[in-house]
Amino acid sequence: MDPALATPAHHSPLTDGHSVDLNLSADTELQLIARRARRRLLRMHFERKVGHIGGNLSCLDALLALHHRILRPEDSFVLSKGHSAGALYITLWSLGLLADADLETFHAEGTLLAGHPVPGWHPRIPVATGSLGHGFPVATGMAFARARCGQEGRVFCLTSDGEWQEGSMWESLIFAAHQRLPNLTVMVDLNGLQGFGSTREVASMEDLGQRLAAFGIPVLHVDGHDHLAVTAALRRPGSAILVLHTTKGAGVSFMENRMEWHYLPLNAEQYAQALDELSEDAVAAALAAGGGR
Amino acid sequence: MRNSFCQAMLARAAQTPQLFFLTGDLGFMALEPLRDALGERFVNVGVSEQSMIALAAGIRRNGGESWAYSIAPFCYARPFEQIRNDVCLNGLPVRLVGNGGGYAYGPMGGTHHAIEDYGVLLTLSGLRVYVPAFGADVAPMVAAMGAREEPGYLRLGRSEVSDESALPAYQRWRCLLEGAAGLVVVAGPLAGKLWNAWQARDRADRPALWVLGDWSADDQELPAALCQAIAAAPALAVVEEHVAQGGLAAWLLYRLALAGVACPPLHHACARGYPSGRYGSQAFHRRECGLEADTILEALRAAAGLPASALAGPAAQSVAV
């Protein structure tokens, strides 16, 4: 059993001491959590002058839905797109599984919160990831061992879309499909942008969902920023691939669909504008208008 | 050694219910008994070595004992990043097994040779290499690999000794022959070739022969008896079917230096790639590299300032070392 998953979030900075309306629907509550998580994620990256913000924002909603609504003590999660470690750290912080003091060490000397997850210190980070094409194969091995040993629990994995250009991903997909694994759910953060161009321009795999479906594992297309839709898809029993249609830089207007936010840190002016867009007033207005993230 | 390995794995599997054996579509005519015994825990992952190593890491991360098998070059070279990241960086004791170390796949060509395998792998933190010299070494090595909570790489070859019953049982360091004409440290099946060639010679006319079976970058200590013997020897030869860089000679000399042991004149007999640009059997490549008993003996005698041996064969005169 994963001890962190067994431990209740005894002090969640997003639900303790904040004005979360407990009567809100689950979707609305997660929207509020997501807004505040975005603010904290931007602050962490701004204070540490660190990039990779765009891809963190594209997958943050799915990570929040998974960790807040789905993961049980017997489950595991592998962040195959390790460059979104920031989103994972913020998600763990939103559950009270990391403290503000921990986040302040992000990218610092002597930190455990490296730019890509390092192993051996947090139960919700089962393996080191960062080199693309590794996390999904390892997660497949974890799921395989559980299935063969009759163990409870599902294995979830989040990949990027460009990561599917790695051959090891397809090797493992062949294996997972052939073994008919019953317990592996893969999320693909389909934000359409990779390191030096769009996925369409660099090495198109369109339609990625169709290509994945050809291996015989059910593929579901989901709005990756719709917490209810992501949660519902993740609740589906059995193995599946969730193609999350996302926006790189989601939630910050000047970052959305801009490749440079794969790399750039925020300057003070940009940070102020981003916070303004994610302010409590903006949250309330968006919710009142029925808006998303 | 494949059959010895299969038998050793059968014994281990019988007492290790969580054991998973992965193969990259290799093992025909050798691993069928293991496949039959393990059932669905014997997994042919297909021609996908990168995935195989990552899967083995995932299995281990979930509590299983995982062994991953292929021919040697496919076991360490193609999936090196998976070994580095998924296995070693995560500190997972995955066991890698490469069949056909060195030039064992001879005429198959250079893609199928593994002449830099343990040098590459020993750059990784915590990984130990196991290089059996004889078939009887394989079972204790498998047991040791399984018992140690560290990543391991087993380099299988072909036992080349004429009579294994005459040899001492496996230890990390073994002295196979006493001798006065220098001292030879060897790894792998070449030990059998040297033993075959030298065991009948007079003690005064042959070198002492030591064989090393497993080592890691973290090992620092050398046996006192070995250090004393090297210090007293007129010359030292290190013999391995592996390139010089990252090889046993560098590993040994560094530790001798740390121990303050003065090293006598050195001859290093090792893999030198493909000097003629031509390919052939394992024996062909060994001959091109001076990895033959007579050649090594003469080079050792020359290093020691001794006259050429009357028993040396023609190869000793024809191959520059």
mmCIF file with all atom_site columns, C-alpha atoms in Angstrom, chain A residues 42-145:
data_model
loop_
_atom_site.group_PDB
_atom_site.id
_atom_site.type_symbol
_atom_site.label_atom_id
_atom_site.label_alt_id
_atom_site.label_comp_id
_atom_site.label_asym_id
_atom_site.label_entity_id
_atom_site.label_seq_id
_atom_site.pdbx_PDB_ins_code
_atom_site.Cartn_x
_atom_site.Cartn_y
_atom_site.Cartn_z
_atom_site.occupancy
_atom_site.B_iso_or_equiv
_atom_site.pdbx_formal_charge
_atom_site.auth_seq_id
_atom_site.auth_comp_id
_atom_site.auth_asym_id
_atom_site.auth_atom_id
_atom_site.pdbx_PDB_model_num
ATOM 1   C CA . LEU A 1 42  ? 2.910   30.367 -11.234 1.00 0.00 ? 42  LEU A CA 1
ATOM 2   C CA . ARG A 1 43  ? 4.265   31.753 -7.984  1.00 0.00 ? 43  ARG A CA 1
ATOM 3   C CA . MET A 1 44  ? 6.563   28.774 -7.580  1.00 0.00 ? 44  MET A CA 1
ATOM 4   C CA . HIS A 1 45  ? 7.911   29.130 -11.093 1.00 0.00 ? 45  HIS A CA 1
ATOM 5   C CA . PHE A 1 46  ? 8.180   32.912 -10.857 1.00 0.00 ? 46  PHE A CA 1
ATOM 6   C CA . GLU A 1 47  ? 10.021  32.867 -7.547  1.00 0.00 ? 47  GLU A CA 1
ATOM 7   C CA . ARG A 1 48  ? 12.450  30.240 -8.753  1.00 0.00 ? 48  ARG A CA 1
ATOM 8   C CA . LYS A 1 49  ? 12.714  31.760 -12.273 1.00 0.00 ? 49  LYS A CA 1
ATOM 9   C CA . VAL A 1 50  ? 11.902  28.417 -13.842 1.00 0.00 ? 50  VAL A CA 1
ATOM 10  C CA . GLY A 1 51  ? 10.236  27.544 -17.150 1.00 0.00 ? 51  GLY A CA 1
ATOM 11  C CA . HIS A 1 52  ? 8.222   24.550 -18.379 1.00 0.00 ? 52  HIS A CA 1
ATOM 12  C CA . ILE A 1 53  ? 5.107   26.422 -17.321 1.00 0.00 ? 53  ILE A CA 1
ATOM 13  C CA . GLY A 1 54  ? 3.050   25.777 -20.458 1.00 0.00 ? 54  GLY A CA 1
ATOM 14  C CA . GLY A 1 55  ? 3.064   22.008 -20.183 1.00 0.00 ? 55  GLY A CA 1
ATOM 15  C CA . ASN A 1 56  ? 2.416   22.193 -16.465 1.00 0.00 ? 56  ASN A CA 1
ATOM 16  C CA . LEU A 1 57  ? -0.704  24.216 -17.068 1.00 0.00 ? 57  LEU A CA 1
ATOM 17  C CA . SER A 1 58  ? -1.962  21.898 -19.787 1.00 0.00 ? 58  SER A CA 1
ATOM 18  C CA . CYS A 1 59  ? -1.976  18.859 -17.503 1.00 0.00 ? 59  CYS A CA 1
ATOM 19  C CA . LEU A 1 60  ? -2.724  20.424 -14.126 1.00 0.00 ? 60  LEU A CA 1
ATOM 20  C CA . ASP A 1 61  ? -6.489  19.923 -14.309 1.00 0.00 ? 61  ASP A CA 1
ATOM 21  C CA . ALA A 1 62  ? -6.130  16.227 -15.114 1.00 0.00 ? 62  ALA A CA 1
ATOM 22  C CA . LEU A 1 63  ? -3.637  15.733 -12.308 1.00 0.00 ? 63  LEU A CA 1
ATOM 23  C CA . LEU A 1 64  ? -5.961  17.444 -9.854  1.00 0.00 ? 64  LEU A CA 1
ATOM 24  C CA . ALA A 1 65  ? -8.916  15.335 -10.956 1.00 0.00 ? 65  ALA A CA 1
ATOM 25  C CA . LEU A 1 66  ? -6.869  12.159 -10.691 1.00 0.00 ? 66  LEU A CA 1
ATOM 26  C CA . HIS A 1 67  ? -5.296  12.870 -7.323  1.00 0.00 ? 67  HIS A CA 1
ATOM 27  C CA . HIS A 1 68  ? -8.332  14.488 -5.676  1.00 0.00 ? 68  HIS A CA 1
ATOM 28  C CA . ARG A 1 69  ? -11.047 12.256 -7.030  1.00 0.00 ? 69  ARG A CA 1
ATOM 29  C CA . ILE A 1 70  ? -9.653  8.942  -8.176  1.00 0.00 ? 70  ILE A CA 1
ATOM 30  C CA . LEU A 1 71  ? -6.462  7.677  -6.569  1.00 0.00 ? 71  LEU A CA 1
ATOM 31  C CA . ARG A 1 72  ? -6.931  5.165  -3.756  1.00 0.00 ? 72  ARG A CA 1
ATOM 32  C CA . PRO A 1 73  ? -4.255  3.824  -1.416  1.00 0.00 ? 73  PRO A CA 1
ATOM 33  C CA . GLU A 1 74  ? -3.733  0.766  -3.570  1.00 0.00 ? 74  GLU A CA 1
ATOM 34  C CA . ASP A 1 75  ? -3.277  2.778  -6.778  1.00 0.00 ? 75  ASP A CA 1
ATOM 35  C CA . SER A 1 76  ? -0.132  4.263  -8.292  1.00 0.00 ? 76  SER A CA 1
ATOM 36  C CA . PHE A 1 77  ? 0.603   7.139  -10.611 1.00 0.00 ? 77  PHE A CA 1
ATOM 37  C CA . VAL A 1 78  ? 3.613   7.646  -12.870 1.00 0.00 ? 78  VAL A CA 1
ATOM 38  C CA . LEU A 1 79  ? 4.325   11.037 -14.419 1.00 0.00 ? 79  LEU A CA 1
ATOM 39  C CA . SER A 1 80  ? 5.852   9.994  -17.722 1.00 0.00 ? 80  SER A CA 1
ATOM 40  C CA . LYS A 1 81  ? 6.043   13.596 -18.898 1.00 0.00 ? 81  LYS A CA 1
ATOM 41  C CA . GLY A 1 82  ? 8.488   14.375 -16.141 1.00 0.00 ? 82  GLY A CA 1
ATOM 42  C CA . HIS A 1 83  ? 8.945   17.965 -17.257 1.00 0.00 ? 83  HIS A CA 1
ATOM 43  C CA . SER A 1 84  ? 5.566   18.650 -15.690 1.00 0.00 ? 84  SER A CA 1
ATOM 44  C CA . ALA A 1 85  ? 6.934   17.883 -12.251 1.00 0.00 ? 85  ALA A CA 1
ATOM 45  C CA . GLY A 1 86  ? 5.808   21.324 -11.136 1.00 0.00 ? 86  GLY A CA 1
ATOM 46  C CA . ALA A 1 87  ? 2.175   20.451 -11.765 1.00 0.00 ? 87  ALA A CA 1
ATOM 47  C CA . LEU A 1 88  ? 2.601   17.250 -9.784  1.00 0.00 ? 88  LEU A CA 1
ATOM 48  C CA . TYR A 1 89  ? 4.225   19.071 -6.862  1.00 0.00 ? 89  TYR A CA 1
ATOM 49  C CA . ILE A 1 90  ? 1.411   21.611 -6.842  1.00 0.00 ? 90  ILE A CA 1
ATOM 50  C CA . THR A 1 91  ? -1.151  18.832 -6.957  1.00 0.00 ? 91  THR A CA 1
ATOM 51  C CA . LEU A 1 92  ? 0.465   17.167 -3.954  1.00 0.00 ? 92  LEU A CA 1
ATOM 52  C CA . TRP A 1 93  ? 0.540   20.551 -2.214  1.00 0.00 ? 93  TRP A CA 1
ATOM 53  C CA . SER A 1 94  ? -3.163  20.979 -2.942  1.00 0.00 ? 94  SER A CA 1
ATOM 54  C CA . LEU A 1 95  ? -3.761  17.742 -1.042  1.00 0.00 ? 95  LEU A CA 1
ATOM 55  C CA . GLY A 1 96  ? -1.562  18.745 1.864   1.00 0.00 ? 96  GLY A CA 1
ATOM 56  C CA . LEU A 1 97  ? 1.056   16.184 0.869   1.00 0.00 ? 97  LEU A CA 1
ATOM 57  C CA . LEU A 1 98  ? 3.650   18.890 0.300   1.00 0.00 ? 98  LEU A CA 1
ATOM 58  C CA . ALA A 1 99  ? 4.027   22.086 2.290   1.00 0.00 ? 99  ALA A CA 1
ATOM 59  C CA . ASP A 1 100 ? 4.689   25.634 1.137   1.00 0.00 ? 100 ASP A CA 1
ATOM 60  C CA . ALA A 1 101 ? 8.158   25.263 2.574   1.00 0.00 ? 101 ALA A CA 1
ATOM 61  C CA . ASP A 1 102 ? 8.702   22.307 0.260   1.00 0.00 ? 102 ASP A CA 1
ATOM 62  C CA . LEU A 1 103 ? 7.591   24.272 -2.782  1.00 0.00 ? 103 LEU A CA 1
ATOM 63  C CA . GLU A 1 104 ? 10.012  27.032 -1.889  1.00 0.00 ? 104 GLU A CA 1
ATOM 64  C CA . THR A 1 105 ? 12.846  24.580 -2.519  1.00 0.00 ? 105 THR A CA 1
ATOM 65  C CA . PHE A 1 106 ? 11.742  23.948 -6.106  1.00 0.00 ? 106 PHE A CA 1
ATOM 66  C CA . HIS A 1 107 ? 14.862  23.940 -8.297  1.00 0.00 ? 107 HIS A CA 1
ATOM 67  C CA . ALA A 1 108 ? 16.958  25.165 -5.338  1.00 0.00 ? 108 ALA A CA 1
ATOM 68  C CA . GLU A 1 109 ? 20.307  23.796 -4.245  1.00 0.00 ? 109 GLU A CA 1
ATOM 69  C CA . GLY A 1 110 ? 19.850  20.592 -2.281  1.00 0.00 ? 110 GLY A CA 1
ATOM 70  C CA . THR A 1 111 ? 16.204  20.219 -3.264  1.00 0.00 ? 111 THR A CA 1
ATOM 71  C CA . LEU A 1 112 ? 14.123  17.080 -3.668  1.00 0.00 ? 112 LEU A CA 1
ATOM 72  C CA . LEU A 1 113 ? 11.760  19.041 -5.904  1.00 0.00 ? 113 LEU A CA 1
ATOM 73  C CA . ALA A 1 114 ? 13.890  18.936 -9.004  1.00 0.00 ? 114 ALA A CA 1
ATOM 74  C CA . GLY A 1 115 ? 12.737  20.015 -12.411 1.00 0.00 ? 115 GLY A CA 1
ATOM 75  C CA . HIS A 1 116 ? 12.013  16.396 -13.175 1.00 0.00 ? 116 HIS A CA 1
ATOM 76  C CA . PRO A 1 117 ? 10.940  13.992 -10.422 1.00 0.00 ? 117 PRO A CA 1
ATOM 77  C CA . VAL A 1 118 ? 13.714  12.266 -8.519  1.00 0.00 ? 118 VAL A CA 1
ATOM 78  C CA . PRO A 1 119 ? 13.109  8.975  -6.726  1.00 0.00 ? 119 PRO A CA 1
ATOM 79  C CA . GLY A 1 120 ? 13.059  7.795  -3.171  1.00 0.00 ? 120 GLY A CA 1
ATOM 80  C CA . TRP A 1 121 ? 11.495  10.588 -1.169  1.00 0.00 ? 121 TRP A CA 1
ATOM 81  C CA . HIS A 1 122 ? 7.742   10.793 -1.792  1.00 0.00 ? 122 HIS A CA 1
ATOM 82  C CA . PRO A 1 123 ? 5.379   7.829  -1.965  1.00 0.00 ? 123 PRO A CA 1
ATOM 83  C CA . ARG A 1 124 ? 3.404   9.425  -4.774  1.00 0.00 ? 124 ARG A CA 1
ATOM 84  C CA . ILE A 1 125 ? 6.521   9.596  -6.919  1.00 0.00 ? 125 ILE A CA 1
ATOM 85  C CA . PRO A 1 126 ? 7.315   5.900  -7.410  1.00 0.00 ? 126 PRO A CA 1
ATOM 86  C CA . VAL A 1 127 ? 10.055  6.345  -10.008 1.00 0.00 ? 127 VAL A CA 1
ATOM 87  C CA . ALA A 1 128 ? 12.291  8.992  -11.492 1.00 0.00 ? 128 ALA A CA 1
ATOM 88  C CA . THR A 1 129 ? 11.105  10.326 -14.825 1.00 0.00 ? 129 THR A CA 1
ATOM 89  C CA . GLY A 1 130 ? 12.297  12.993 -17.181 1.00 0.00 ? 130 GLY A CA 1
ATOM 90  C CA . SER A 1 131 ? 13.749  11.245 -20.186 1.00 0.00 ? 131 SER A CA 1
ATOM 91  C CA . LEU A 1 132 ? 10.696  10.864 -22.352 1.00 0.00 ? 132 LEU A CA 1
ATOM 92  C CA . GLY A 1 133 ? 9.543   7.377  -23.224 1.00 0.00 ? 133 GLY A CA 1
ATOM 93  C CA . HIS A 1 134 ? 10.363  5.857  -19.833 1.00 0.00 ? 134 HIS A CA 1
ATOM 94  C CA . GLY A 1 135 ? 7.458   6.417  -17.459 1.00 0.00 ? 135 GLY A CA 1
ATOM 95  C CA . PHE A 1 136 ? 4.833   4.642  -19.505 1.00 0.00 ? 136 PHE A CA 1
ATOM 96  C CA . PRO A 1 137 ? 6.958   1.491  -19.973 1.00 0.00 ? 137 PRO A CA 1
ATOM 97  C CA . VAL A 1 138 ? 7.715   1.375  -16.245 1.00 0.00 ? 138 VAL A CA 1
ATOM 98  C CA . ALA A 1 139 ? 4.056   1.924  -15.403 1.00 0.00 ? 139 ALA A CA 1
ATOM 99  C CA . THR A 1 140 ? 3.209   -0.920 -17.747 1.00 0.00 ? 140 THR A CA 1
ATOM 100 C CA . GLY A 1 141 ? 5.574   -3.174 -15.816 1.00 0.00 ? 141 GLY A CA 1
ATOM 101 C CA . MET A 1 142 ? 3.962   -2.134 -12.545 1.00 0.00 ? 142 MET A CA 1
ATOM 102 C CA . ALA A 1 143 ? 0.505   -2.867 -13.917 1.00 0.00 ? 143 ALA A CA 1
ATOM 103 C CA . PHE A 1 144 ? 1.656   -6.193 -15.334 1.00 0.00 ? 144 PHE A CA 1
ATOM 104 C CA . ALA A 1 145 ? 3.144   -7.328 -12.025 1.00 0.00 ? 145 ALA A CA 1
#
